[in-house]
Coordinates of C-alpha atoms and ligand atoms in Angstrom, one line a residue:
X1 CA 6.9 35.0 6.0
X2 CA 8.9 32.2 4.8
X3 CA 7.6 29.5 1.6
X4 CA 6.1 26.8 2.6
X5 CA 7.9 23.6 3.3
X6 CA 6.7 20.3 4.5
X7 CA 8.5 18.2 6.3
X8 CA 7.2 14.4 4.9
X9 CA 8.0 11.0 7.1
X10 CA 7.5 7.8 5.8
X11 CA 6.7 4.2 7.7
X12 CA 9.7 2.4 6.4
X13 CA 7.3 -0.1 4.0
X14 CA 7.1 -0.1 0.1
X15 CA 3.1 0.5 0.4
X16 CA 3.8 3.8 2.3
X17 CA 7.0 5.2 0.7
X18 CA 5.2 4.8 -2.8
X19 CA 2.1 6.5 -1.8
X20 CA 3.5 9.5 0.5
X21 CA 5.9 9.9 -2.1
X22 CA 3.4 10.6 -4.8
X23 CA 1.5 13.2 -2.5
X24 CA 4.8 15.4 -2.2
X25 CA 4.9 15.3 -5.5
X26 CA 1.9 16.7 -6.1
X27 CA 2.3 19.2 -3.0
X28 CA 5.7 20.5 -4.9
X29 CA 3.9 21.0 -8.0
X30 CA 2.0 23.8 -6.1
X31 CA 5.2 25.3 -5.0
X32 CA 5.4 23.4 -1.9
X33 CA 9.2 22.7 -1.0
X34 CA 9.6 19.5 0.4
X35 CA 12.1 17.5 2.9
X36 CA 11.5 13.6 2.3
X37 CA 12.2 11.8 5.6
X38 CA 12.8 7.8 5.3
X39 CA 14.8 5.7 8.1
X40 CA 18.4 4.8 6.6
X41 CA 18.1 2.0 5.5
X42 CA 14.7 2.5 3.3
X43 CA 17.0 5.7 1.9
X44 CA 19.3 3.3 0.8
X45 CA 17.1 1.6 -1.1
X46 CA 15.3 4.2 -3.1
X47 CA 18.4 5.6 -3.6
X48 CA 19.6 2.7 -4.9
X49 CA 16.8 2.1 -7.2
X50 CA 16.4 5.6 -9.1
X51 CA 16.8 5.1 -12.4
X52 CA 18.0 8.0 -14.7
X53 CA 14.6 9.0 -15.9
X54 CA 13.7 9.6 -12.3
X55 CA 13.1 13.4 -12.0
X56 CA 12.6 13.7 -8.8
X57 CA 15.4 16.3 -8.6
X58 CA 12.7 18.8 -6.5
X59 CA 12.5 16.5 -3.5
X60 CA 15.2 17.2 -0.5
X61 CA 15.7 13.5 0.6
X62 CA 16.9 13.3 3.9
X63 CA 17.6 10.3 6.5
X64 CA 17.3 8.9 10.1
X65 CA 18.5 6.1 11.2
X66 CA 15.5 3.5 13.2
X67 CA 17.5 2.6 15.8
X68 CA 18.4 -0.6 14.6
X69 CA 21.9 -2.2 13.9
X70 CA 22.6 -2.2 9.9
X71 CA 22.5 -6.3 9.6
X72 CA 19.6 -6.3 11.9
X73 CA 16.4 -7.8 10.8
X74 CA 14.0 -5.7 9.9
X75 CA 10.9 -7.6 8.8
X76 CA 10.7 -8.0 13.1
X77 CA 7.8 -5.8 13.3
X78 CA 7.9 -5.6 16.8
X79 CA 11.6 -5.1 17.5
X80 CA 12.0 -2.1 14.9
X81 CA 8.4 -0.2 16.2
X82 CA 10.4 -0.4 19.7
X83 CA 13.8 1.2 18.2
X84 CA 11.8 3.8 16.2
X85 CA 9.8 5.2 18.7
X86 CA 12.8 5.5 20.9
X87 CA 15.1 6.7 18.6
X88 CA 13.5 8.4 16.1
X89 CA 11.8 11.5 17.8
X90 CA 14.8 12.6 18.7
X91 CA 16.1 13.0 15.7
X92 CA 13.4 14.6 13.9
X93 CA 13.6 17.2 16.4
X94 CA 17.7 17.8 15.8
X95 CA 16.7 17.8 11.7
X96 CA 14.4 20.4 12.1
X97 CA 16.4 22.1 14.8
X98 CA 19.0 22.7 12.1
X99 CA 16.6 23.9 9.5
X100 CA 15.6 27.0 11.7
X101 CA 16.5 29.9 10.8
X102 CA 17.8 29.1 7.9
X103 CA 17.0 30.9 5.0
X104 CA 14.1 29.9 2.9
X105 CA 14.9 26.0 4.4
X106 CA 12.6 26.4 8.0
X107 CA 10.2 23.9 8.0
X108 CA 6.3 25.0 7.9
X109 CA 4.4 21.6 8.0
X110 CA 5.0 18.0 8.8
X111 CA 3.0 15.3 6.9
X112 CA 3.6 12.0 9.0
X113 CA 3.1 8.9 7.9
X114 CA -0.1 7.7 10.8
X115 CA 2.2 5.1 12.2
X116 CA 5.0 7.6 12.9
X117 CA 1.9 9.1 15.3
X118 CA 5.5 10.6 17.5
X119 CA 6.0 12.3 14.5
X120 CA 2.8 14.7 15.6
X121 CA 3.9 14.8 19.0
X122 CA 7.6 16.2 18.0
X123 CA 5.6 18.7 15.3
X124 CA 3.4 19.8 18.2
X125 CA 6.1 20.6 20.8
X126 CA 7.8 22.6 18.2
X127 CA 5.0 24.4 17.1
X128 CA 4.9 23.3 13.9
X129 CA 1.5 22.5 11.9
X130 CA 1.2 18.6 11.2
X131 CA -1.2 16.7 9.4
X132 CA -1.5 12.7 9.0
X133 CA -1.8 10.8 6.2
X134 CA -3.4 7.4 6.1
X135 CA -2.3 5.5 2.9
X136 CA -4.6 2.7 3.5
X137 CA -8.7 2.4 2.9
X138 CA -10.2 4.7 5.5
X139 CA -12.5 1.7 6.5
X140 CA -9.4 0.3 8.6
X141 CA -8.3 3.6 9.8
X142 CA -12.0 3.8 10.8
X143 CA -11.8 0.0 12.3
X144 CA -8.8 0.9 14.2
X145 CA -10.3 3.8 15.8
X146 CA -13.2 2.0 16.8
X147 CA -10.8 -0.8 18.7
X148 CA -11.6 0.0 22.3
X149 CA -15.1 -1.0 21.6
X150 CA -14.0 -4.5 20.1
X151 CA -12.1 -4.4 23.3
X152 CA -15.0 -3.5 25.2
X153 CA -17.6 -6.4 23.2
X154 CA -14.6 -8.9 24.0
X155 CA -14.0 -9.6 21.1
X156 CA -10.5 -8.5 21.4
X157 CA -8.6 -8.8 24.4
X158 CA -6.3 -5.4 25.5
X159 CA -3.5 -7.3 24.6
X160 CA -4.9 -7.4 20.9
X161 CA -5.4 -10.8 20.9
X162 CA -8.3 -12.4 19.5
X163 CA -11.3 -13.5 21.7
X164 CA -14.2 -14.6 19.8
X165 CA -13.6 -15.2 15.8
X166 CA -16.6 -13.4 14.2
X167 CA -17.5 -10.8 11.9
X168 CA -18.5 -7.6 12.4
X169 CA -19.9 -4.1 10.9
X170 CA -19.2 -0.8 11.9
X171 CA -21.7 0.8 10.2
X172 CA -24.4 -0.3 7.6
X173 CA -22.7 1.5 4.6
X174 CA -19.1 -0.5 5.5
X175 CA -17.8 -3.6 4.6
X176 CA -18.0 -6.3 6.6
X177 CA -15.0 -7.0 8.9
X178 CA -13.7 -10.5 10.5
X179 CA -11.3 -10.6 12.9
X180 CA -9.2 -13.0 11.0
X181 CA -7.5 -9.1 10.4
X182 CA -6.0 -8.8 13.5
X183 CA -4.7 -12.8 13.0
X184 CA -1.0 -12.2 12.5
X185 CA -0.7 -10.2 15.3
X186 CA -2.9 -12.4 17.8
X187 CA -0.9 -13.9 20.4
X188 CA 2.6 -13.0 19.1
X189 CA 4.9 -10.4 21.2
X190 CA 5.8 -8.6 18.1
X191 CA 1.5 -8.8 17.9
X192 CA 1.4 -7.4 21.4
X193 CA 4.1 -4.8 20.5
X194 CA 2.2 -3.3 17.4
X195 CA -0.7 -3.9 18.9
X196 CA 0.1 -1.6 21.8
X197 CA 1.4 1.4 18.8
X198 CA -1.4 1.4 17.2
X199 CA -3.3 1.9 20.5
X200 CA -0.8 5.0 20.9
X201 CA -1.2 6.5 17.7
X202 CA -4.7 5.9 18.1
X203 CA -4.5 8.9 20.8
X204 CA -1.5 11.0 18.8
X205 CA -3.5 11.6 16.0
X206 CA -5.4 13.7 18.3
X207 CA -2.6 15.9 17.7
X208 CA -3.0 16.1 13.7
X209 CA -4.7 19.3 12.2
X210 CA -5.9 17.5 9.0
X211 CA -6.3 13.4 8.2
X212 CA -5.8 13.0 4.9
X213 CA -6.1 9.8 3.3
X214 CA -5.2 7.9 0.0
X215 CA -9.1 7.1 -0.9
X216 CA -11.8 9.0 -2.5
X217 CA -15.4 9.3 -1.5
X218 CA -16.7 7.2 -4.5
X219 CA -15.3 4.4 -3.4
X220 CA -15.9 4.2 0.1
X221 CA -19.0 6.4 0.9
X222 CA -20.1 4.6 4.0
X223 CA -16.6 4.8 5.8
X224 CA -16.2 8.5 5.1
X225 CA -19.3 9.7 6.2
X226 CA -19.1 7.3 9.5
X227 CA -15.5 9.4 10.1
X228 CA -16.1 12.4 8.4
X229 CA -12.4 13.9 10.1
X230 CA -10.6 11.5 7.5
X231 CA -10.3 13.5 4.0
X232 CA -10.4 11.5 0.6
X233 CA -7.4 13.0 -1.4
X234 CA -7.5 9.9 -3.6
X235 CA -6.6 7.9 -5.7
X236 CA -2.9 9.0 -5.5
X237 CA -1.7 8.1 -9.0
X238 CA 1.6 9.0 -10.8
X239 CA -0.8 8.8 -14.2
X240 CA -3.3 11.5 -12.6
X241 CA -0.1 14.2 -12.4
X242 CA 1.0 12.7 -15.8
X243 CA 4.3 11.4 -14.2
X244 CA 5.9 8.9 -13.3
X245 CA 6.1 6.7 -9.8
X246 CA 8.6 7.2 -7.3
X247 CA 9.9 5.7 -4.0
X248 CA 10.1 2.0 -5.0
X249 CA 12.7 -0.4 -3.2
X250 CA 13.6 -2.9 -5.6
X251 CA 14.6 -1.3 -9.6
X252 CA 11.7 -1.3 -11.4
X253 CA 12.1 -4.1 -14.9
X254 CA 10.6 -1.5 -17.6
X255 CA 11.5 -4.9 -20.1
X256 CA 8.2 -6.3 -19.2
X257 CA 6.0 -3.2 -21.0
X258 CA 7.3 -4.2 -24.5
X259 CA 6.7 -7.4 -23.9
X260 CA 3.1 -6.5 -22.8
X261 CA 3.3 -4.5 -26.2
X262 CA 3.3 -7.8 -28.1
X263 CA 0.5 -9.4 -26.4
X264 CA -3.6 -9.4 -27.6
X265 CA -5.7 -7.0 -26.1
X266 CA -7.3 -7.3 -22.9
X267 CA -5.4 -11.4 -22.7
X268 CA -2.6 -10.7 -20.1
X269 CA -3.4 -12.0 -16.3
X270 CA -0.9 -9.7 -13.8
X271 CA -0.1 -11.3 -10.9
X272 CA 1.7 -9.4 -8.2
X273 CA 1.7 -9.4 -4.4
X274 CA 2.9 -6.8 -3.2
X275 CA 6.0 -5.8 -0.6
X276 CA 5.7 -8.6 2.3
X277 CA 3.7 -11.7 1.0
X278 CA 5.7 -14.5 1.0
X279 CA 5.0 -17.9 -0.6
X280 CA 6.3 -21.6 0.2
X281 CA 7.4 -24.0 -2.5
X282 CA 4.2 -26.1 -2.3
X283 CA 2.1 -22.9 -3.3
X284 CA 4.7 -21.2 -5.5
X285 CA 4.5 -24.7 -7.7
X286 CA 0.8 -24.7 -7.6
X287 CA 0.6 -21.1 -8.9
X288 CA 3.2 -21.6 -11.3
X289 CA 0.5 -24.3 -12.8
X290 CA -2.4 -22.4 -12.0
X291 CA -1.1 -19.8 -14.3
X292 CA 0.2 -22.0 -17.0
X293 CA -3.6 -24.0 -16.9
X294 CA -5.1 -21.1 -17.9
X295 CA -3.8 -21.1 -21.3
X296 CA -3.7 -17.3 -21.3
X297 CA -0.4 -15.1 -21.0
X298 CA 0.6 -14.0 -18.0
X299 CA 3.0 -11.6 -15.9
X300 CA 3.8 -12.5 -12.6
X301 CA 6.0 -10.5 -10.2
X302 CA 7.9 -13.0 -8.2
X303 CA 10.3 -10.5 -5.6
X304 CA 13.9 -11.0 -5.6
X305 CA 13.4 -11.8 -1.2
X306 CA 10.4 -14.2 -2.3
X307 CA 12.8 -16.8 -3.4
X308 CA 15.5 -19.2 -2.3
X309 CA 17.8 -21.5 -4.7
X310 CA 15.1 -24.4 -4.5
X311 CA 12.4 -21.4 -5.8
X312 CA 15.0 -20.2 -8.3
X313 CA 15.5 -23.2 -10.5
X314 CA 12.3 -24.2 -10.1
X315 CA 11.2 -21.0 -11.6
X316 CA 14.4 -21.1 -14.6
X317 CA 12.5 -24.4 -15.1
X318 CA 9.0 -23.1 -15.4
X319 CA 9.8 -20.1 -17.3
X320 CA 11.9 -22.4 -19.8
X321 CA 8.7 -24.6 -20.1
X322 CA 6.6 -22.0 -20.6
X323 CA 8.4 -20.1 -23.1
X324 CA 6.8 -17.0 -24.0
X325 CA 3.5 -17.3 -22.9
X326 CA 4.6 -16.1 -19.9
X327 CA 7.0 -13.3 -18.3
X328 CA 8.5 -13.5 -14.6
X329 CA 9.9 -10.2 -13.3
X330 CA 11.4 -9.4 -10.0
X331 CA 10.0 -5.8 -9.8
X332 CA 7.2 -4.2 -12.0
X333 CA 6.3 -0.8 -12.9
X334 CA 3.1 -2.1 -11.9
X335 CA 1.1 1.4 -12.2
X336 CA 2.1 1.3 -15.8
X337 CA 0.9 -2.8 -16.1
X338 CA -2.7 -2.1 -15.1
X339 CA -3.0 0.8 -17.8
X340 CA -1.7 -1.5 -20.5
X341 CA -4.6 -2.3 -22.8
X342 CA -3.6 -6.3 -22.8
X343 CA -3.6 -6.8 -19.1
X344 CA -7.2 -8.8 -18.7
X345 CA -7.1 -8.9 -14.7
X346 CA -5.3 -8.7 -11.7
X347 CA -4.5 -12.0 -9.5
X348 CA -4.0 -9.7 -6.3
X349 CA -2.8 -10.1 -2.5
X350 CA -5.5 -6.8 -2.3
X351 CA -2.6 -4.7 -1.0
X352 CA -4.8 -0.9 -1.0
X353 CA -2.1 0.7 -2.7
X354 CA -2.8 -2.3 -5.6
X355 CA -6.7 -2.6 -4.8
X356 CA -6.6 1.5 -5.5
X357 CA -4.5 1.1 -8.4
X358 CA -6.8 -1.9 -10.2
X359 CA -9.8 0.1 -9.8
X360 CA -8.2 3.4 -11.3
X361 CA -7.4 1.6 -14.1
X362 CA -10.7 -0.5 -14.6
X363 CA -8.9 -3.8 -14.3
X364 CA -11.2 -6.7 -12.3
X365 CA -9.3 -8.6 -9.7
X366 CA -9.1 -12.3 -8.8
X367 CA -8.1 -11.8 -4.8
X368 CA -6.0 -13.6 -3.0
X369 CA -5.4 -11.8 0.9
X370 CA -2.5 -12.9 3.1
X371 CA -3.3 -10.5 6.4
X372 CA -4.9 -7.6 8.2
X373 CA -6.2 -4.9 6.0
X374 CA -5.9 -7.1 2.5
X375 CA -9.2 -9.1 3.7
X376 CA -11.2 -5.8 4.6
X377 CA -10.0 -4.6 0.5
X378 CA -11.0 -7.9 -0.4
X379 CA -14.6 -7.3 0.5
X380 CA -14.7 -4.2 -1.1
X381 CA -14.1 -5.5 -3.9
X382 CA -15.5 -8.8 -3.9
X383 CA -19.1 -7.7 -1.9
X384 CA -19.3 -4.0 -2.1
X385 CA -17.8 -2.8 -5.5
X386 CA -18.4 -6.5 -6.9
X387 CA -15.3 -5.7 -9.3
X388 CA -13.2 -9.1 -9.0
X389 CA -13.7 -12.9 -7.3
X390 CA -12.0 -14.9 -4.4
X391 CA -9.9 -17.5 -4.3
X392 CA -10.7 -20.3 -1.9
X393 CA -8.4 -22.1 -0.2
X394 CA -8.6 -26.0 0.6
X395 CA -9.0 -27.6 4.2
X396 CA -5.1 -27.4 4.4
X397 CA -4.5 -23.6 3.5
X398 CA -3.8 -24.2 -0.7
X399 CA -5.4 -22.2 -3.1
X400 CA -5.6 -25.1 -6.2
X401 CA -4.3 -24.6 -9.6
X402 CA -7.5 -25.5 -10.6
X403 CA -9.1 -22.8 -8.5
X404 CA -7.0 -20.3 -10.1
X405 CA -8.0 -21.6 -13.7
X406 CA -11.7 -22.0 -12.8
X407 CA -11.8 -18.4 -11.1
X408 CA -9.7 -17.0 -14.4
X409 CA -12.3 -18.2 -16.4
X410 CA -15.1 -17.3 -14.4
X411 CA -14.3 -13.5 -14.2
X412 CA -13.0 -13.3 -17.5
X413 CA -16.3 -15.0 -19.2
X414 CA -18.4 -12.6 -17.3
X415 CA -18.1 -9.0 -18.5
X416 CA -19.9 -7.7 -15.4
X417 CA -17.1 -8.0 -13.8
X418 CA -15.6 -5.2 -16.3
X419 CA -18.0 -3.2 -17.0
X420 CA -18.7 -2.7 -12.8
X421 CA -15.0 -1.9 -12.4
X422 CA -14.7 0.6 -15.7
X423 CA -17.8 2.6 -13.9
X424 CA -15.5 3.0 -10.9
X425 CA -12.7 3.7 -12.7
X426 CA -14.4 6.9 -14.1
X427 CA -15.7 8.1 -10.5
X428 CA -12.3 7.6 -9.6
X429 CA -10.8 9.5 -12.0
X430 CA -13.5 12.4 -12.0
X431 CA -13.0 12.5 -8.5
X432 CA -9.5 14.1 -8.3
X433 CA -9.9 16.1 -11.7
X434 CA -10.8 19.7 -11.2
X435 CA -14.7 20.0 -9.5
X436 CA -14.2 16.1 -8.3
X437 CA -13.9 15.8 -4.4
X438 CA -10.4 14.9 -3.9
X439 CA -9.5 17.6 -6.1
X440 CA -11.4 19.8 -3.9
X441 CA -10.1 18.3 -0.6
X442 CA -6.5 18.6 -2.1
X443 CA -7.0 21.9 -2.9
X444 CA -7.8 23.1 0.5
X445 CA -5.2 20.7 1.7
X446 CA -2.6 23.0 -0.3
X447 CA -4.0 26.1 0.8
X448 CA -4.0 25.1 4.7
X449 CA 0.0 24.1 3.8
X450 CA 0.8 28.0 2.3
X451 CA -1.4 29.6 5.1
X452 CA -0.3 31.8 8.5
X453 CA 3.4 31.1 8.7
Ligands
LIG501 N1 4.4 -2.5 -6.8 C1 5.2 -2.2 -7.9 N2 5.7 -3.2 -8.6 C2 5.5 -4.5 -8.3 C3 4.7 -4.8 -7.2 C4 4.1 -3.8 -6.5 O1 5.4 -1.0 -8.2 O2 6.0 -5.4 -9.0 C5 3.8 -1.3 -6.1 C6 2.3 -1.3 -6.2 O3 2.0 -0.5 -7.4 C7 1.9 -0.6 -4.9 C8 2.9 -1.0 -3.9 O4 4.0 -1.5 -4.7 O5 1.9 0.8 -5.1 C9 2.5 -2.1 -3.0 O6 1.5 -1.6 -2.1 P1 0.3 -2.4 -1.6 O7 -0.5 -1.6 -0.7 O8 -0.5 -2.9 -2.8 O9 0.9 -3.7 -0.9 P2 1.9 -3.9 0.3 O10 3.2 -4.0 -0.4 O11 1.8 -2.8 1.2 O12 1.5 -5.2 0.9

């Protein structure tokens, strides 16, 4: 019988490299060996960004390439789903091909990344056990599955576009839904495109053994016991393994946590927006002044592809104005930033990596969603955890810089907000220490990995 070894393949995107990445971890800490799959270019990357306190000497990190040209764009969606899927099976199957019969180096399991859904198929014909893994709020994973009947209730069209803008529920115990989600994609080819994959992996995850997802039952009750096949192994947190986080794209700017060092107590708005979420001038400036009318320090991640030469000296200028009230970093080691005692609250795009990570640390959130998922985490928190405010935006798409001063000041003055969010932030913690649910569901998850091979 040979050790176990699990084959882990990531969707080339920050929010599912950092989370995937952070279950292997854990996996290897019970003796799992593990093979760490990214496309080429996302390799690159990490690679790229290790720093020398990375110890992540136990992972095997391995490459494919996605089947698109080096200087090809990648943030077209729709272009690189269509290269994956045809090039990518096949060489998954050659990787594994070569690990066989190899001496302690066969692979036992493959944990796909639910988007890589070909990823099952490959583990299947190869008689390999497979499990999925969802790093996303099982509520959307739950949504998704349900899409034929939106279909059905024409509310979506089969091409994915929308029909009727409404809001719906799938279940009492969920949030509420709008189908402003499906918005970016509606009516786009690239829409149509990913649309039509996730309609696919819809049906491949048929071929998964075990769902596992980055959640824990705490948090979203209703949605697990609706789809009772997804299991909570949440919240996947570098703190929870007393580590550190791994897998990011850009180098992580470790400057800002002295600089948080020196600031009051529970005084420090974070604002950070994830992987994707872009921002024009008009907004950038109005954030910018947002954050400086609130008269409190801030950090604010502003990504190195976020800007241009116009952004760039406008935000020299600002920063220069500003002095040191206020810190801009391209990159932050933002799990780190939410457990820092001075950081007050959390101006979010509602990411669930970042929505996961706010609550785990008992930090209230002022949202502000771009697409899809983001406005399904923004209900959580704003209507069914009632841990953190909205932003609203005007008749012309701008959220104000006096909404962003007003809604500072109204979450901040009301400690309901914190005390709601510390409450979670202890069933969240409970729930993956040893009796806690994830930690049970983890467990299992460990011992169906080392099982009948
Ligand atoms: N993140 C980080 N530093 C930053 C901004 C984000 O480490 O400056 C991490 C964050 O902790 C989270 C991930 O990047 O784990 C972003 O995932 P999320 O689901 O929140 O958003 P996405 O990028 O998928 O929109």
């Amino acid at each position: 019988m040979s050790n176990p070894h699990v084959l882990a393949i990531a969707y080339p995107a920050q929010g599912h490299v950092l989370p995937l990445m952070e279950l292997v971890l854990c996996l290897s800490k019970h003796g799992v060996k593990i093979t760490f799959v990214n496309t080429e270019s996302i390799h690159k990357r990490v690679i790229n960004a290790f720093s020398v306190e990375d110890h992540v000497g136990v992972i095997n990190f391995v490459s494919i390439p996605d089947g698109m040209e080096p200087w090809e764009d990648r943030s077209d969606l729709g272009r690189m789903t269509e290269t994956m899927t045809q090039v990518m099976p096949g060489k998954l199957e050659e990787l594994i091909e070569q690990k066989k019969g190899i001496d302690n180096d066969e692979i036992t399991c493959i944990v796909a990344d639910e988007n890589m859904g070909w990823a099952l198929e490959v583990a299947e014909k190869m008689g390999i056990k497979r499990a999925a893994f969802w790093p996303a709020a099982a509520a959307t994973l739950g949504m998704l599955l349900r899409i034929q009947e939106l279909i059905q209730s024409k509310i979506l069209d089969s091409d994915g576009s929308i029909l009727r803008s409404q809001t719906f529920t799938l279940s009492s115990t969920m949030p509420t839904m709008s189908t402003e989600i499906f918005t970016a994609f509606s009516g786009s080819n690239a829409g149509k495109i990913i649309f039509h994959s996730v309609l696919k992996n819809n049906n491949l995850l048929k071929l998964a053994d075990r769902i596992i997802c980055n959640t824990t039952s705490e948090l979203e009750q209703g949605a697990l016991s609706s789809f009772p096949e997804i299991l909570p192994i949440g919240p996947l947190m570098a703190s929870n393994r007393l580590g550190k986080s791994a897998g990011h794209l850009w180098p992580v700017d470790t400057t800002c946590i002295t600089w948080l060092d020196q600031q009051p107590s529970c005084s420090v708005i974070y604002a950070a927006f994830g992987s994707f979420t872009l921002f024009d001038l008009n907004q950038l400036q109005e954030l910018a002044l947002g954050l400086k009318q609130t008269n409190r320090p801030f950090l604010w991640v502003v990504r190195p592809d976020m800007t241009n030469e116009k952004i760039k000296m406008y935000l020299e200028e600002f920063e220069a104005r500003i002095q040191k009230r206020g810190r801009i970093v391209s990159w932050a080691p933002q799990d780190k930033v939410l457990s820092h005692p001075s950081v007050s609250c959390f101006l979010s795009h509602c990411g669930w990596n970042s929505t996961m990570e706010g609550v785990s640390n008992g930090v209230p959130f002022l949202c502000w969603p771009y697409f899809t998922d983001q406005f399904i985490n923004q209900n959580y928190i704003c209507d069914v955890w009632k841990v953190g405010l909205g932003l609203n935006k005007t008749e012309s798409g701008m959220i104000t810089r006096e909404e962003i001063s007003n809604k500072v000041e109204q979450l901040l003055s009301n400690k309901s907000f914190r005390e709601r969010v510390l409450l979670f932030k202890e069933k969240a913690t409970n729930s993956v220490q040893k009796g806690g649910c994830s930690y049970k569901n983890m467990s299992s998850f460990v011992k169906w990995i080392s099982s009948g091979h």
